[in-house]
């Protein structure tokens, strides 16, 4: 019988290898035109604002839907 952990590790290794082969540089386009850069506001919004907003939303949903603090009715 095959160990489940070994099967999972093999599946993960095969999946990772497949993804690396599919994303090899041979399939990449030229990449000569990087486009315009981001402003400071756009950069902060993208890399700071959105993650903080997602954290607040997820934390809020967890707090609102938490049932462990509710006391049973007598």
mmCIF file with all atom_site columns, C-alpha atoms in Angstrom:
data_model
loop_
_atom_site.group_PDB
_atom_site.id
_atom_site.type_symbol
_atom_site.label_atom_id
_atom_site.label_alt_id
_atom_site.label_comp_id
_atom_site.label_asym_id
_atom_site.label_entity_id
_atom_site.label_seq_id
_atom_site.pdbx_PDB_ins_code
_atom_site.Cartn_x
_atom_site.Cartn_y
_atom_site.Cartn_z
_atom_site.occupancy
_atom_site.B_iso_or_equiv
_atom_site.pdbx_formal_charge
_atom_site.auth_seq_id
_atom_site.auth_comp_id
_atom_site.auth_asym_id
_atom_site.auth_atom_id
_atom_site.pdbx_PDB_model_num
ATOM 1  C CA . UNK A 1 1  ? 0.000   0.000  0.000   1.00 0.00 ? 1  UNK A CA 1
ATOM 2  C CA . UNK A 1 2  ? 1.300   3.427  -0.935  1.00 0.00 ? 2  UNK A CA 1
ATOM 3  C CA . UNK A 1 3  ? 1.767   5.956  1.831   1.00 0.00 ? 3  UNK A CA 1
ATOM 4  C CA . UNK A 1 4  ? -0.705  8.842  1.401   1.00 0.00 ? 4  UNK A CA 1
ATOM 5  C CA . UNK A 1 5  ? 1.943   11.438 2.229   1.00 0.00 ? 5  UNK A CA 1
ATOM 6  C CA . UNK A 1 6  ? 4.256   10.032 -0.434  1.00 0.00 ? 6  UNK A CA 1
ATOM 7  C CA . UNK A 1 7  ? 1.423   10.102 -2.965  1.00 0.00 ? 7  UNK A CA 1
ATOM 8  C CA . UNK A 1 8  ? 0.643   13.725 -2.097  1.00 0.00 ? 8  UNK A CA 1
ATOM 9  C CA . UNK A 1 9  ? 4.311   14.698 -2.361  1.00 0.00 ? 9  UNK A CA 1
ATOM 10 C CA . UNK A 1 10 ? 4.627   13.001 -5.733  1.00 0.00 ? 10 UNK A CA 1
ATOM 11 C CA . UNK A 1 11 ? 1.497   14.697 -7.035  1.00 0.00 ? 11 UNK A CA 1
ATOM 12 C CA . UNK A 1 12 ? 2.740   18.073 -5.832  1.00 0.00 ? 12 UNK A CA 1
ATOM 13 C CA . UNK A 1 13 ? 6.164   17.531 -7.390  1.00 0.00 ? 13 UNK A CA 1
ATOM 14 C CA . UNK A 1 14 ? 4.646   16.464 -10.706 1.00 0.00 ? 14 UNK A CA 1
ATOM 15 C CA . UNK A 1 15 ? 2.261   19.414 -10.728 1.00 0.00 ? 15 UNK A CA 1
ATOM 16 C CA . UNK A 1 16 ? 5.055   21.848 -9.933  1.00 0.00 ? 16 UNK A CA 1
ATOM 17 C CA . UNK A 1 17 ? 7.275   20.409 -12.666 1.00 0.00 ? 17 UNK A CA 1
ATOM 18 C CA . UNK A 1 18 ? 4.425   20.612 -15.175 1.00 0.00 ? 18 UNK A CA 1
ATOM 19 C CA . UNK A 1 19 ? 3.741   24.260 -14.316 1.00 0.00 ? 19 UNK A CA 1
ATOM 20 C CA . UNK A 1 20 ? 7.434   25.104 -14.657 1.00 0.00 ? 20 UNK A CA 1
ATOM 21 C CA . UNK A 1 21 ? 7.588   23.424 -18.058 1.00 0.00 ? 21 UNK A CA 1
ATOM 22 C CA . UNK A 1 22 ? 4.482   25.216 -19.280 1.00 0.00 ? 22 UNK A CA 1
ATOM 23 C CA . UNK A 1 23 ? 5.772   28.615 -18.190 1.00 0.00 ? 23 UNK A CA 1
ATOM 24 C CA . UNK A 1 24 ? 9.249   28.258 -19.636 1.00 0.00 ? 24 UNK A CA 1
ATOM 25 C CA . UNK A 1 25 ? 10.825  31.276 -21.362 1.00 0.00 ? 25 UNK A CA 1
ATOM 26 C CA . UNK A 1 26 ? 10.414  29.591 -24.756 1.00 0.00 ? 26 UNK A CA 1
ATOM 27 C CA . UNK A 1 27 ? 6.728   30.514 -24.630 1.00 0.00 ? 27 UNK A CA 1
ATOM 28 C CA . UNK A 1 28 ? 7.338   34.100 -23.497 1.00 0.00 ? 28 UNK A CA 1
ATOM 29 C CA . UNK A 1 29 ? 6.747   37.003 -25.862 1.00 0.00 ? 29 UNK A CA 1
ATOM 30 C CA . UNK A 1 30 ? 9.315   39.680 -26.661 1.00 0.00 ? 30 UNK A CA 1
ATOM 31 C CA . UNK A 1 31 ? 8.728   41.816 -23.593 1.00 0.00 ? 31 UNK A CA 1
ATOM 32 C CA . UNK A 1 32 ? 10.518  44.794 -25.104 1.00 0.00 ? 32 UNK A CA 1
ATOM 33 C CA . UNK A 1 33 ? 7.789   47.315 -24.192 1.00 0.00 ? 33 UNK A CA 1
ATOM 34 C CA . UNK A 1 34 ? 7.241   47.370 -20.417 1.00 0.00 ? 34 UNK A CA 1
ATOM 35 C CA . UNK A 1 35 ? 4.630   50.161 -20.607 1.00 0.00 ? 35 UNK A CA 1
ATOM 36 C CA . UNK A 1 36 ? 4.242   53.159 -18.341 1.00 0.00 ? 36 UNK A CA 1
ATOM 37 C CA . UNK A 1 37 ? 5.250   52.919 -14.706 1.00 0.00 ? 37 UNK A CA 1
ATOM 38 C CA . UNK A 1 38 ? 2.971   53.300 -11.715 1.00 0.00 ? 38 UNK A CA 1
ATOM 39 C CA . UNK A 1 39 ? 2.759   56.485 -9.709  1.00 0.00 ? 39 UNK A CA 1
ATOM 40 C CA . UNK A 1 40 ? 3.437   56.463 -5.961  1.00 0.00 ? 40 UNK A CA 1
ATOM 41 C CA . UNK A 1 41 ? -0.284  56.574 -5.209  1.00 0.00 ? 41 UNK A CA 1
ATOM 42 C CA . UNK A 1 42 ? -1.036  53.680 -7.547  1.00 0.00 ? 42 UNK A CA 1
ATOM 43 C CA . UNK A 1 43 ? 1.819   51.633 -6.111  1.00 0.00 ? 43 UNK A CA 1
ATOM 44 C CA . UNK A 1 44 ? 0.723   52.216 -2.508  1.00 0.00 ? 44 UNK A CA 1
ATOM 45 C CA . UNK A 1 45 ? -2.892  51.468 -3.402  1.00 0.00 ? 45 UNK A CA 1
ATOM 46 C CA . UNK A 1 46 ? -1.964  48.259 -5.194  1.00 0.00 ? 46 UNK A CA 1
ATOM 47 C CA . UNK A 1 47 ? 0.593   46.853 -2.757  1.00 0.00 ? 47 UNK A CA 1
ATOM 48 C CA . UNK A 1 48 ? -0.609  48.334 0.551   1.00 0.00 ? 48 UNK A CA 1
ATOM 49 C CA . UNK A 1 49 ? -4.206  49.505 0.262   1.00 0.00 ? 49 UNK A CA 1
ATOM 50 C CA . UNK A 1 50 ? -5.760  46.457 -1.384  1.00 0.00 ? 50 UNK A CA 1
ATOM 51 C CA . UNK A 1 51 ? -4.107  43.899 0.977   1.00 0.00 ? 51 UNK A CA 1
ATOM 52 C CA . UNK A 1 52 ? -5.090  45.937 4.039   1.00 0.00 ? 52 UNK A CA 1
ATOM 53 C CA . UNK A 1 53 ? -8.661  46.275 2.758   1.00 0.00 ? 53 UNK A CA 1
ATOM 54 C CA . UNK A 1 54 ? -8.855  42.516 2.105   1.00 0.00 ? 54 UNK A CA 1
ATOM 55 C CA . UNK A 1 55 ? -7.517  41.805 5.592   1.00 0.00 ? 55 UNK A CA 1
ATOM 56 C CA . UNK A 1 56 ? -10.121 44.092 7.166   1.00 0.00 ? 56 UNK A CA 1
ATOM 57 C CA . UNK A 1 57 ? -12.943 42.532 5.133   1.00 0.00 ? 57 UNK A CA 1
ATOM 58 C CA . UNK A 1 58 ? -11.911 38.963 5.968   1.00 0.00 ? 58 UNK A CA 1
ATOM 59 C CA . UNK A 1 59 ? -11.359 39.773 9.653   1.00 0.00 ? 59 UNK A CA 1
ATOM 60 C CA . UNK A 1 60 ? -14.742 41.484 9.781   1.00 0.00 ? 60 UNK A CA 1
ATOM 61 C CA . UNK A 1 61 ? -16.470 38.486 8.238   1.00 0.00 ? 61 UNK A CA 1
ATOM 62 C CA . UNK A 1 62 ? -14.781 36.161 10.712  1.00 0.00 ? 62 UNK A CA 1
ATOM 63 C CA . UNK A 1 63 ? -15.822 38.317 13.668  1.00 0.00 ? 63 UNK A CA 1
ATOM 64 C CA . UNK A 1 64 ? -19.403 38.687 12.435  1.00 0.00 ? 64 UNK A CA 1
ATOM 65 C CA . UNK A 1 65 ? -19.859 34.969 11.752  1.00 0.00 ? 65 UNK A CA 1
ATOM 66 C CA . UNK A 1 66 ? -18.093 33.766 14.925  1.00 0.00 ? 66 UNK A CA 1
ATOM 67 C CA . UNK A 1 67 ? -20.438 31.599 16.963  1.00 0.00 ? 67 UNK A CA 1
ATOM 68 C CA . UNK A 1 68 ? -18.062 30.549 19.747  1.00 0.00 ? 68 UNK A CA 1
ATOM 69 C CA . UNK A 1 69 ? -18.719 33.647 21.884  1.00 0.00 ? 69 UNK A CA 1
ATOM 70 C CA . UNK A 1 70 ? -22.506 33.366 21.854  1.00 0.00 ? 70 UNK A CA 1
ATOM 71 C CA . UNK A 1 71 ? -23.953 32.218 25.146  1.00 0.00 ? 71 UNK A CA 1
ATOM 72 C CA . UNK A 1 72 ? -26.603 29.496 25.102  1.00 0.00 ? 72 UNK A CA 1
ATOM 73 C CA . UNK A 1 73 ? -30.089 30.645 26.005  1.00 0.00 ? 73 UNK A CA 1
ATOM 74 C CA . UNK A 1 74 ? -31.459 29.340 29.291  1.00 0.00 ? 74 UNK A CA 1
#
